[in-house]
């Protein structure tokens, strides 16, 4: 939405129309000087050589912009928001938590015993990968039989296996994708047991999204080039002139993207993966627009019998000021994104402004230099008849646009009112806009992550695909204060829309009759640890010290080995499993607890995002001295914080952009009424195009909402 608002900064046609009626002698003289240098005998050769060699050299020396871009939304959140604080605690205290992934196993007729053995073999293979440092926590019914009702559907047709990909700086996105491909090949592709398996959860969504967005970037680039080429061929019916603007925009994009990639690689500039797509559209769209006006004015000069060098010099002197003026509104509007709290927009603004700078420089140097060399050959196979200056002063009475102009001139009031009414009708779609922050909803329906999620929803809560994490920091040992953790667990479980809460005090989820939320504090603080819903500290101490130490360090996977070594008695396997699940949710330091909240609804839906605020509000009432901090994190919390920051940024930046445009227009046209007219027409056009887009995507294509 905020990126769309930046489109307000391109009232270029209006600026040019006012420039056509206003004489800026100083600007014309300056651009005459520039034009003479660019189109001189040696100047045009130097200009062409620089524009061909410099972008190519930068492109070859720089990394790919896509490779150094980030797809992690948390990288672009405002500094200090709660979800990023929770993430920092997760990385510090639960390093094996990583990025959650879910394997969804399905057999409509019911999973057989043979297939259960096959799934168990998969789990064992996952544990070997865990030993190599790629995977972290792995949860299945084979390690925790008590989780049967959580991981196995009631009709026994669907089973879930949870795992995590360890978040480490050693693993780039390419390495992660490579490892995920190995997992897909081993567990999903190479099967002979009649089970269908999908990879979903954040890991699956990330992998599908990266692959799709990479292909989208290529398609956007090719589509942009093709559309521009078709339009130019239709307008000029001259292949050389149709290709030149594309070459100019392409060179500008190569130079701008290479510089951004170098900064991202060497200066740790975090670039959003959207930057590539938006920059392509912006440079090819605006760059082609500017070159069209130059070539049109150049054609007029040639038709008057002016020589190519003098003609392009005169064209550039006259068209340069309005083109630069219109570009300035876009550049300053982009720079206004620096006022955003979302770091994605803070970084995106200067990147797009840089792209516009290169687009305008290429249009005003490379194109004039080439046109001055080609002259009339640029318009081949069409011929440009010389009609002289006197004939050019006569307004032609034929032609489509001549008839349109004449019709509008005779009915100005009717035309204006009709246009306003039409645009207002188109703008009504804005009233129905439904912002979407759900990455899963933006993926094609045939991707593994989406299909797996749809299968999950048939037998499990929709929120199971991506639980929300609550971090509780105590100033004492968590195990010794399980009643505090249990109090928080019950509070969370009492929030409307929450399906299940798991915590160190209730590793299998809350199964008992819920206490009323208002009774929690009067009842829970008096419950000793030994009477909490898991076997308390006295029961846990029945396990040998070595057994507890091994379980804490190696997790569930070591229990079988401990039984074989005699460190754990067979009748203690259940207790050991409970202790392992409990310790997975407690930091090594012992003072930080991790609580998982599973919502009933889609974790990316707007209704679920609102539940994050409910969780935070109720947790604010937990003000015991033993509690240092409680933070709500996870992807749903990240999306919630993104939405709140986005709302704030729109309210702040949209008026600033409008003010910037008005000031620039007022300075350029030296008037107050004309800028208001221009600004109003651009704003109304923006709302009309946005309204039609919303209607098309939400009502025709059936999208759940419009990405924000």
XYZ file of C-alpha atoms in Angstrom:
708
model
C 0.000 0.000 0.000
C 2.753 2.462 0.934
C 4.672 1.602 -2.244
C 1.534 2.363 -4.247
C 1.306 5.788 -2.608
C 4.727 6.557 -4.033
C 2.988 6.570 -7.423
C 1.606 9.966 -6.394
C 5.084 11.283 -7.041
C 4.854 10.914 -10.824
C 2.595 13.709 -12.179
C 4.947 13.974 -15.171
C 2.457 14.662 -17.956
C 0.893 17.554 -16.100
C 4.271 19.091 -15.358
C 5.204 18.948 -19.033
C 1.950 20.561 -20.097
C 2.578 23.484 -17.780
C 6.178 23.730 -18.922
C 4.903 24.003 -22.468
C 3.183 27.243 -21.458
C 5.952 28.627 -19.229
C 9.350 29.908 -20.248
C 12.275 29.062 -17.949
C 15.097 30.845 -19.709
C 17.724 29.879 -17.099
C 16.829 26.201 -17.277
C 16.714 26.233 -21.066
C 20.149 27.851 -21.232
C 21.572 25.300 -18.794
C 20.154 22.391 -20.744
C 21.336 23.894 -24.013
C 24.851 23.829 -22.579
C 24.429 20.179 -21.470
C 22.883 19.203 -24.798
C 25.758 20.760 -26.752
C 28.274 18.723 -24.752
C 26.340 15.431 -25.005
C 25.720 15.732 -28.740
C 29.096 17.156 -29.767
C 31.303 15.150 -32.096
C 33.288 13.536 -29.302
C 30.758 13.988 -26.498
C 28.228 11.601 -27.968
C 30.866 8.923 -28.548
C 32.137 9.264 -24.977
C 28.572 9.179 -23.613
C 27.712 5.994 -25.503
C 30.964 4.255 -24.549
C 30.561 5.141 -20.856
C 26.982 3.912 -20.787
C 27.884 0.641 -22.439
C 31.072 -0.126 -20.501
C 30.308 1.162 -16.982
C 27.024 -0.727 -16.335
C 28.439 -3.944 -17.791
C 31.600 -3.648 -15.675
C 29.556 -2.947 -12.533
C 27.262 -5.859 -13.337
C 30.177 -8.265 -13.786
C 31.974 -7.106 -10.625
C 28.934 -7.081 -8.329
C 26.995 -9.978 -6.789
C 23.449 -10.632 -7.922
C 20.959 -8.305 -6.244
C 18.645 -11.274 -5.734
C 21.385 -13.231 -3.950
C 22.100 -10.478 -1.429
C 18.437 -9.636 -0.834
C 16.600 -10.798 2.274
C 13.189 -12.451 2.368
C 12.992 -12.392 6.164
C 10.312 -9.928 7.152
C 11.746 -9.598 10.651
C 14.846 -7.978 9.122
C 12.753 -4.959 8.179
C 10.666 -4.409 11.314
C 11.094 -1.212 13.326
C 13.930 -1.386 15.821
C 12.859 -2.487 19.286
C 9.400 -3.927 18.563
C 8.326 -6.820 20.757
C 8.490 -9.544 18.103
C 12.138 -8.744 17.299
C 13.021 -8.751 21.002
C 11.394 -12.177 21.337
C 13.353 -13.372 18.319
C 16.609 -12.211 19.891
C 15.810 -14.221 23.027
C 14.966 -17.253 20.882
C 18.276 -17.074 19.036
C 20.221 -16.640 22.264
C 18.480 -19.137 24.546
C 16.901 -21.640 22.119
C 19.386 -21.916 19.237
C 18.039 -25.303 18.162
C 14.551 -23.853 17.838
C 15.374 -22.367 14.435
C 12.748 -22.060 11.708
C 9.848 -24.487 12.267
C 8.916 -27.005 9.607
C 6.112 -29.572 9.394
C 5.955 -32.817 7.451
C 2.363 -33.806 6.730
C 1.847 -37.531 6.050
C -1.454 -38.603 4.492
C -3.230 -41.817 3.545
C -6.956 -41.318 3.093
C -7.653 -44.938 3.984
C -5.718 -44.675 7.229
C -1.981 -44.966 7.949
C -1.046 -48.645 8.311
C 1.522 -50.216 10.654
C 3.939 -50.648 7.759
C 3.559 -46.993 6.907
C 4.124 -46.063 10.559
C 7.452 -47.881 10.385
C 8.283 -45.968 7.212
C 7.507 -42.660 8.947
C 9.620 -43.715 11.922
C 12.523 -44.360 9.536
C 12.078 -40.828 8.235
C 12.257 -39.495 11.794
C 15.448 -41.457 12.405
C 16.939 -39.988 9.226
C 15.952 -36.504 10.399
C 17.859 -37.168 13.627
C 20.991 -38.000 11.628
C 20.601 -34.620 9.900
C 20.172 -33.038 13.315
C 23.514 -34.494 14.343
C 25.127 -32.723 11.381
C 23.924 -29.354 12.666
C 21.272 -28.581 10.043
C 18.154 -29.592 11.978
C 17.229 -28.730 15.544
C 14.217 -29.882 17.577
C 12.319 -32.881 16.170
C 8.945 -33.868 17.613
C 6.963 -36.986 16.686
C 4.761 -39.617 18.301
C 7.691 -42.045 18.200
C 9.545 -39.972 20.794
C 6.478 -38.702 22.646
C 3.568 -41.164 22.584
C 1.569 -38.771 24.777
C 1.428 -36.393 21.810
C -0.574 -38.927 19.806
C -3.770 -36.890 19.904
C -1.842 -33.752 18.952
C 0.129 -35.204 16.023
C -2.185 -37.978 14.773
C -5.618 -37.167 13.363
C -8.662 -38.849 14.972
C -9.353 -40.887 11.812
C -5.662 -41.960 11.688
C -5.328 -40.705 8.109
C -2.934 -37.809 8.769
C 0.210 -37.527 10.871
C 2.442 -34.558 11.611
C 6.167 -34.519 12.301
C 7.605 -31.233 13.554
C 11.223 -30.207 13.106
C 13.232 -27.021 12.881
C 15.995 -25.715 10.664
C 18.763 -24.256 12.790
C 19.099 -20.522 12.220
C 22.818 -19.904 11.806
C 24.830 -17.282 9.967
C 26.698 -20.178 8.360
C 23.547 -21.098 6.455
C 22.775 -18.682 3.616
C 19.464 -18.868 1.795
C 21.151 -20.899 -0.949
C 22.513 -23.417 1.593
C 19.119 -23.673 3.267
C 17.415 -24.310 -0.051
C 20.012 -26.926 -0.916
C 19.467 -28.746 2.397
C 15.693 -28.501 2.064
C 15.951 -30.017 -1.416
C 17.813 -32.986 0.087
C 15.022 -33.342 2.643
C 12.358 -33.152 -0.056
C 14.112 -35.755 -2.211
C 14.623 -38.165 0.695
C 11.237 -37.893 2.402
C 8.776 -36.591 -0.186
C 9.919 -37.606 -3.665
C 11.538 -41.017 -3.159
C 8.654 -42.936 -1.587
C 7.258 -46.386 -2.251
C 4.796 -46.761 0.644
C 1.659 -45.121 -0.851
C 1.967 -42.195 1.558
C 1.621 -38.640 0.279
C 3.888 -36.172 2.072
C 3.941 -32.383 2.041
C 6.407 -29.927 3.560
C 4.714 -26.917 5.140
C 5.187 -24.588 8.094
C 7.577 -21.604 7.896
C 10.349 -23.767 6.379
C 8.138 -25.001 3.541
C 6.600 -21.570 3.000
C 10.049 -19.966 2.876
C 11.363 -22.492 0.359
C 8.312 -22.213 -1.900
C 8.251 -18.416 -1.648
C 11.925 -17.986 -2.549
C 11.652 -20.282 -5.563
C 8.471 -18.591 -6.784
C 9.677 -15.032 -6.208
C 12.923 -15.754 -8.057
C 10.919 -16.893 -11.059
C 8.601 -13.889 -10.654
C 11.564 -11.488 -10.802
C 12.576 -12.967 -14.151
C 9.020 -12.915 -15.442
C 8.498 -9.308 -14.331
C 11.666 -8.238 -16.129
C 10.778 -10.079 -19.333
C 7.141 -8.933 -19.203
C 8.142 -5.309 -18.620
C 10.526 -5.414 -21.584
C 7.941 -7.108 -23.807
C 5.136 -4.679 -22.919
C 7.349 -1.646 -23.492
C 8.580 -3.090 -26.794
C 5.038 -3.765 -28.044
C 3.844 -0.288 -27.051
C 6.792 1.418 -28.716
C 6.387 -0.617 -31.892
C 2.684 0.275 -31.970
C 3.414 3.982 -31.481
C 6.404 4.454 -33.774
C 6.294 1.383 -36.013
C 10.086 1.690 -36.036
C 12.073 -1.265 -34.617
C 15.255 0.722 -33.891
C 13.396 3.405 -31.963
C 11.451 0.730 -30.086
C 14.628 -1.024 -28.933
C 16.629 2.066 -27.936
C 14.524 3.012 -24.853
C 14.711 -0.590 -23.656
C 18.497 -0.568 -24.004
C 18.670 2.762 -22.170
C 16.453 1.523 -19.302
C 18.305 -1.791 -19.197
C 21.689 -0.091 -18.831
C 20.276 2.162 -16.095
C 18.903 -0.857 -14.241
C 22.200 -2.741 -14.538
C 24.132 0.182 -13.063
C 21.667 0.928 -10.242
C 21.132 -2.699 -9.200
C 24.874 -3.386 -9.278
C 25.615 -0.471 -6.941
C 22.846 -1.577 -4.561
C 24.169 -5.157 -4.626
C 27.712 -3.983 -3.864
C 26.436 -1.930 -0.908
C 24.371 -4.864 0.341
C 27.339 -7.210 0.093
C 30.096 -4.977 1.461
C 28.268 -2.559 3.760
C 25.727 -5.052 5.176
C 22.846 -3.098 3.689
C 19.731 -5.253 4.110
C 17.769 -5.134 0.863
C 14.238 -6.445 0.608
C 13.606 -9.043 -2.077
C 10.856 -6.758 -3.448
C 13.459 -4.167 -4.444
C 14.416 -5.969 -7.659
C 10.854 -6.270 -8.956
C 9.849 -2.718 -8.077
C 13.065 -1.226 -9.487
C 12.599 -3.049 -12.800
C 9.064 -1.732 -13.257
C 10.014 1.789 -12.137
C 13.085 2.179 -14.351
C 11.564 0.628 -17.461
C 8.290 2.500 -16.991
C 9.638 5.962 -16.129
C 12.774 5.648 -18.287
C 10.757 4.749 -21.364
C 8.327 7.566 -20.645
C 11.137 10.112 -20.625
C 12.760 8.823 -23.814
C 9.395 8.930 -25.611
C 9.166 12.674 -25.106
C 12.734 13.203 -26.294
C 12.243 11.135 -29.459
C 8.911 12.837 -30.193
C 10.406 16.305 -29.904
C 13.416 15.154 -31.974
C 11.068 13.939 -34.710
C 9.432 17.369 -34.794
C 12.817 18.999 -35.225
C 13.734 16.648 -38.069
C 10.427 17.346 -39.799
C 11.356 21.022 -39.806
C 14.530 20.232 -41.727
C 16.868 20.711 -38.759
C 20.074 18.654 -38.833
C 20.249 15.758 -36.322
C 22.878 17.309 -34.014
C 21.144 20.678 -33.844
C 17.753 18.957 -33.621
C 18.587 16.755 -30.648
C 20.344 19.654 -28.946
C 17.259 21.846 -29.313
C 14.974 18.976 -28.241
C 17.012 18.256 -25.141
C 17.191 21.936 -24.213
C 13.395 22.223 -24.365
C 12.329 18.862 -22.948
C 15.096 18.466 -20.348
C 13.666 20.844 -17.698
C 10.149 19.307 -17.571
C 11.545 15.767 -17.580
C 13.911 16.509 -14.700
C 11.118 18.328 -12.873
C 8.781 15.352 -13.098
C 11.593 13.015 -12.045
C 12.307 15.163 -9.000
C 8.781 14.642 -7.657
C 9.329 10.883 -7.820
C 12.828 10.997 -6.340
C 11.848 13.192 -3.398
C 8.726 11.108 -2.797
C 10.860 7.986 -2.664
C 13.277 9.647 -0.253
C 10.301 10.493 1.984
C 10.155 6.776 2.754
C 13.085 7.470 5.052
C 10.460 8.727 7.529
C 8.962 5.225 7.748
C 9.424 3.101 10.844
C 9.490 -0.087 8.766
C 13.104 -0.605 7.765
C 11.980 -2.232 4.519
C 10.621 1.137 3.362
C 13.519 3.093 4.863
C 15.882 1.118 2.641
C 13.567 0.775 -0.355
C 13.126 4.543 -0.748
C 16.775 5.433 -1.452
C 17.164 2.351 -3.660
C 14.262 3.378 -5.892
C 15.428 6.999 -5.875
C 18.831 5.790 -7.081
C 17.124 3.823 -9.845
C 15.234 6.939 -10.939
C 18.463 8.978 -11.005
C 20.097 6.456 -13.340
C 16.957 6.261 -15.500
C 16.858 10.041 -15.968
C 20.598 10.352 -16.621
C 20.487 7.559 -19.201
C 17.451 9.123 -20.866
C 19.080 12.548 -21.103
C 22.574 11.454 -22.143
C 22.624 8.008 -23.761
C 19.450 8.417 -25.834
C 20.297 11.886 -27.226
C 23.807 10.722 -28.107
C 22.495 7.718 -30.066
C 19.701 9.716 -31.766
C 22.167 12.403 -32.861
C 24.216 9.686 -34.581
C 21.290 7.915 -36.234
C 19.162 10.900 -37.210
C 16.252 9.877 -39.449
C 17.543 6.283 -39.549
C 16.202 5.820 -36.006
C 12.650 6.002 -37.451
C 13.242 3.443 -40.206
C 11.294 2.159 -42.147
C 9.045 5.223 -41.720
C 10.040 8.366 -43.557
C 9.952 11.798 -41.958
C 8.769 14.382 -44.496
C 10.130 17.909 -44.148
C 7.097 20.205 -43.867
C 8.732 23.398 -42.664
C 8.001 25.707 -39.777
C 4.992 27.433 -41.324
C 3.135 24.169 -41.892
C 3.900 23.106 -38.332
C 2.019 26.120 -36.974
C -1.230 24.868 -38.507
C -3.181 22.573 -36.182
C -4.074 19.423 -38.118
C -7.783 18.634 -38.385
C -7.360 14.918 -38.932
C -6.197 12.110 -36.723
C -7.679 10.431 -33.664
C -6.060 12.623 -31.007
C -6.818 15.769 -32.979
C -10.502 14.845 -32.932
C -10.316 14.007 -29.210
C -8.678 17.343 -28.484
C -11.261 19.236 -30.485
C -14.114 17.420 -28.751
C -12.695 18.134 -25.286
C -12.100 21.781 -26.199
C -15.757 22.219 -27.085
C -17.072 20.495 -23.925
C -14.575 21.191 -21.097
C -17.083 21.192 -18.229
C -18.813 17.998 -19.382
C -15.448 16.264 -19.874
C -14.163 17.332 -16.460
C -17.307 16.267 -14.599
C -17.517 12.952 -16.468
C -13.891 12.168 -15.678
C -14.323 13.006 -11.990
C -17.485 10.908 -11.696
C -15.859 7.956 -13.481
C -12.734 8.105 -11.298
C -14.809 8.437 -8.130
C -16.802 5.353 -9.145
C -13.567 3.466 -9.766
C -12.237 4.657 -6.395
C -15.049 2.945 -4.476
C -13.033 -0.261 -4.643
C -10.623 1.293 -2.124
C -13.396 1.138 0.498
C -13.448 -2.661 0.226
C -9.697 -3.176 0.410
C -8.636 -5.979 2.719
C -4.941 -5.724 3.593
C -3.193 -9.085 3.599
C -0.102 -9.991 5.590
C -0.384 -13.715 4.900
C 2.552 -14.972 2.816
C 0.941 -18.424 2.561
C -2.157 -16.880 0.998
C -0.033 -15.262 -1.720
C 1.467 -18.560 -2.907
C -0.069 -20.658 -5.715
C -2.496 -23.330 -4.575
C -0.422 -26.140 -6.072
C 2.690 -25.527 -3.935
C 3.625 -28.111 -1.320
C 3.352 -25.714 1.623
C -0.168 -24.613 0.667
C -1.401 -28.148 -0.058
C 0.076 -29.438 3.193
C -1.571 -26.620 5.109
C -4.969 -27.383 3.541
C -4.619 -31.056 4.523
C -3.641 -30.048 8.062
C -6.747 -27.891 8.418
C -8.976 -30.895 7.790
C -7.835 -32.649 10.988
C -5.896 -30.114 13.066
C -6.265 -26.478 14.111
C -5.225 -24.077 11.357
C -2.827 -22.393 13.760
C -0.763 -25.581 14.086
C 1.140 -24.626 10.939
C 2.872 -21.727 12.720
C 2.505 -21.433 16.513
C 3.083 -18.138 18.284
C 5.941 -18.088 20.789
C 5.753 -16.419 24.189
C 9.085 -15.863 25.965
C 8.989 -15.623 29.767
C 12.136 -14.338 31.479
C 12.391 -14.975 35.232
C 14.974 -13.842 37.754
C 14.959 -17.367 39.195
C 14.993 -20.984 38.029
C 12.007 -21.956 35.872
C 11.804 -25.538 37.136
C 11.607 -24.278 40.714
C 8.790 -21.910 39.746
C 6.571 -23.979 37.482
C 3.468 -22.563 39.174
C 4.348 -19.139 37.718
C 4.701 -20.609 34.238
C 1.438 -22.497 34.706
C -0.345 -19.305 35.720
C 0.785 -17.678 32.487
C -0.156 -20.811 30.530
C -3.726 -20.698 31.841
C -4.007 -16.986 31.128
C -2.974 -17.561 27.521
C -5.249 -20.558 27.126
C -8.164 -18.406 28.266
C -7.811 -15.952 25.400
C -10.591 -16.281 22.836
C -9.362 -17.953 19.649
C -6.546 -19.927 21.295
C -6.794 -23.669 20.695
C -3.926 -25.013 22.769
C -0.984 -23.784 24.818
C 2.104 -25.853 25.553
C 4.709 -24.819 28.100
C 7.275 -26.303 30.505
C 4.450 -26.848 32.991
C 2.141 -28.416 30.393
C 4.278 -29.894 27.597
C 1.288 -31.785 26.140
C -1.021 -28.798 26.214
C -3.728 -27.784 28.605
C -6.116 -30.714 29.052
C -7.899 -29.985 32.298
C -11.009 -27.882 32.774
C -9.941 -24.272 32.414
C -10.129 -21.978 35.382
C -11.867 -18.713 34.772
C -9.249 -16.106 33.907
C -10.266 -13.829 36.762
C -9.744 -16.713 39.240
C -6.219 -17.552 38.119
C -4.341 -15.424 40.586
C -6.469 -16.485 43.543
C -6.030 -20.190 42.763
C -2.723 -20.820 41.053
C -0.119 -19.187 43.250
C -0.921 -21.626 46.042
C -0.428 -24.688 43.820
C 2.987 -26.213 44.589
C 5.209 -27.462 41.759
C 4.652 -31.072 42.754
C 0.926 -30.706 42.104
C 1.249 -28.965 38.735
C -0.091 -30.723 35.681
C 3.247 -32.436 34.901
C 5.195 -34.556 37.342
C 6.807 -31.894 39.503
C 10.363 -31.486 40.724
C 10.195 -34.317 43.287
C 9.108 -36.760 40.554
C 11.732 -35.498 38.118
C 14.429 -36.084 40.723
C 13.668 -39.808 40.490
C 15.695 -39.699 37.263
C 19.435 -40.129 37.736
C 21.572 -36.946 37.563
C 23.436 -38.319 34.532
C 20.132 -39.170 32.849
C 18.769 -35.670 33.426
C 22.000 -34.110 32.181
C 22.017 -36.210 28.987
C 18.358 -35.482 28.303
C 18.904 -31.769 28.796
C 21.814 -31.720 26.356
C 20.659 -34.262 23.736
C 16.851 -34.209 24.058
C 14.342 -36.962 23.347
C 16.630 -38.868 21.006
C 18.897 -40.010 23.823
C 16.218 -41.695 25.988
C 16.403 -45.042 24.183
C 20.186 -45.080 24.572
C 19.882 -44.211 28.282
C 17.521 -47.167 28.784
C 20.019 -49.484 27.093
C 22.801 -48.109 29.335
C 20.667 -48.664 32.446
C 20.585 -44.979 33.359
C 16.790 -44.930 32.987
C 14.485 -47.757 34.033
C 11.914 -48.910 31.449
C 9.088 -47.707 33.694
C 10.676 -44.236 33.713
C 10.524 -43.745 29.938
C 7.290 -41.740 30.200
C 8.732 -39.536 32.929
C 11.942 -39.062 30.943
C 9.931 -38.077 27.850
C 7.990 -35.509 29.849
C 11.223 -34.132 31.291
C 12.759 -33.938 27.790
C 9.780 -32.021 26.419
C 9.856 -29.737 29.428
C 13.569 -28.964 29.109
C 13.191 -28.224 25.378
C 11.106 -25.246 26.492
C 13.598 -24.060 29.123
C 16.877 -22.322 28.321
C 20.241 -23.750 29.305
C 20.566 -20.866 31.760
C 17.381 -22.125 33.403
C 15.674 -18.732 33.726
C 13.930 -18.404 30.340
C 10.815 -20.375 29.383
C 9.296 -20.811 25.938
C 5.515 -21.152 25.630
C 3.843 -22.140 22.353
C 0.368 -20.803 21.526
C -1.639 -22.477 18.763
C -4.559 -20.447 17.440
C -7.757 -21.957 16.092
C -7.629 -19.828 12.937
C -5.158 -19.217 10.132
C -2.042 -17.676 11.733
C -1.810 -15.147 8.888
C -5.456 -14.033 8.905
C -6.296 -10.513 10.087
C -8.581 -11.923 12.790
C -5.684 -13.959 14.187
C -3.332 -10.995 14.038
C -5.711 -9.164 16.361
C -5.257 -11.980 18.901
C -1.618 -10.943 19.342
C -2.797 -7.711 20.924
C -5.149 -9.714 23.157
C -2.258 -11.892 24.317
C -0.044 -8.919 25.038
C -2.779 -7.075 26.901
C -3.562 -9.985 29.218
C 0.125 -10.682 29.827
C 0.635 -7.086 30.965
C -1.387 -7.983 34.066
C 1.306 -10.493 35.089
C 3.463 -8.187 37.173
C 4.981 -10.534 39.741
C 8.450 -9.545 41.012
C 9.889 -12.866 39.808
C 8.966 -12.036 36.199
C 11.494 -9.825 34.444
C 9.915 -9.770 30.995
C 7.246 -11.471 28.878
C 7.426 -11.152 25.098
C 5.064 -12.378 22.376
C 6.925 -13.371 19.198
C 6.715 -15.695 16.222
C 5.601 -15.047 12.651
C 2.062 -13.987 13.548
C 3.476 -11.423 15.981
C 5.903 -10.257 13.286
C 2.985 -9.742 10.905
C 1.041 -7.886 13.609
C 3.951 -5.536 14.303
C 4.394 -5.041 10.554
C 0.735 -4.106 10.174
C 0.854 -1.611 13.030
C 4.028 0.003 11.689
C 2.549 0.086 8.186
C -0.569 1.871 9.434
C 1.542 4.480 11.187
C 3.800 4.974 8.170
C 0.887 5.534 5.781
C -0.592 8.215 8.055
C 2.737 10.021 8.275
C 4.250 9.592 4.815
C 1.204 10.071 2.539
C 0.669 13.719 3.628
C 4.421 14.363 3.405
C 4.508 13.053 -0.171
C 1.547 15.234 -1.162
C 3.211 18.256 0.429
C 6.498 17.569 -1.378
C 4.757 17.300 -4.732
C 2.785 20.489 -4.143
C 5.890 22.484 -3.197
C 7.847 21.246 -6.224
C 4.947 22.024 -8.561
C 4.415 25.462 -7.038
C 8.091 26.316 -7.546
C 8.153 25.009 -11.095
C 4.949 26.578 -12.441
C 5.105 29.660 -10.182
C 1.461 29.393 -9.210
C -0.786 28.008 -6.472
C -3.999 27.012 -8.243
C -2.376 25.013 -11.036
C -0.422 22.750 -8.603
C -3.652 22.026 -6.717
C -5.320 21.071 -9.980
C -2.419 18.798 -10.910
C -2.254 17.257 -7.457
C -5.994 16.638 -7.381
C -5.989 14.953 -10.771
C -3.060 12.716 -9.834
C -4.619 11.799 -6.475
C -7.944 10.974 -8.091
C -6.224 8.914 -10.795
C -4.273 7.045 -8.111
C -7.402 6.221 -6.109
C -9.233 5.144 -9.256
C -6.471 2.793 -10.387
C -6.091 1.409 -6.856
C -9.843 0.877 -6.544
C -10.081 -1.019 -9.827
C -7.034 -3.117 -8.867
C -8.605 -4.005 -5.506
C -11.864 -5.004 -7.179
C -10.072 -7.095 -9.801
C -7.807 -8.997 -7.390
C -10.360 -9.505 -4.603
C -13.560 -10.047 -6.582
C -12.474 -11.349 -9.984
C -9.357 -13.356 -9.094
C -10.687 -14.262 -5.640
C -7.651 -13.218 -3.583
C -8.228 -12.997 0.162
C -6.728 -9.528 0.271
C -4.193 -7.144 -1.168
C -0.607 -7.464 -0.017
C 0.567 -4.651 2.231
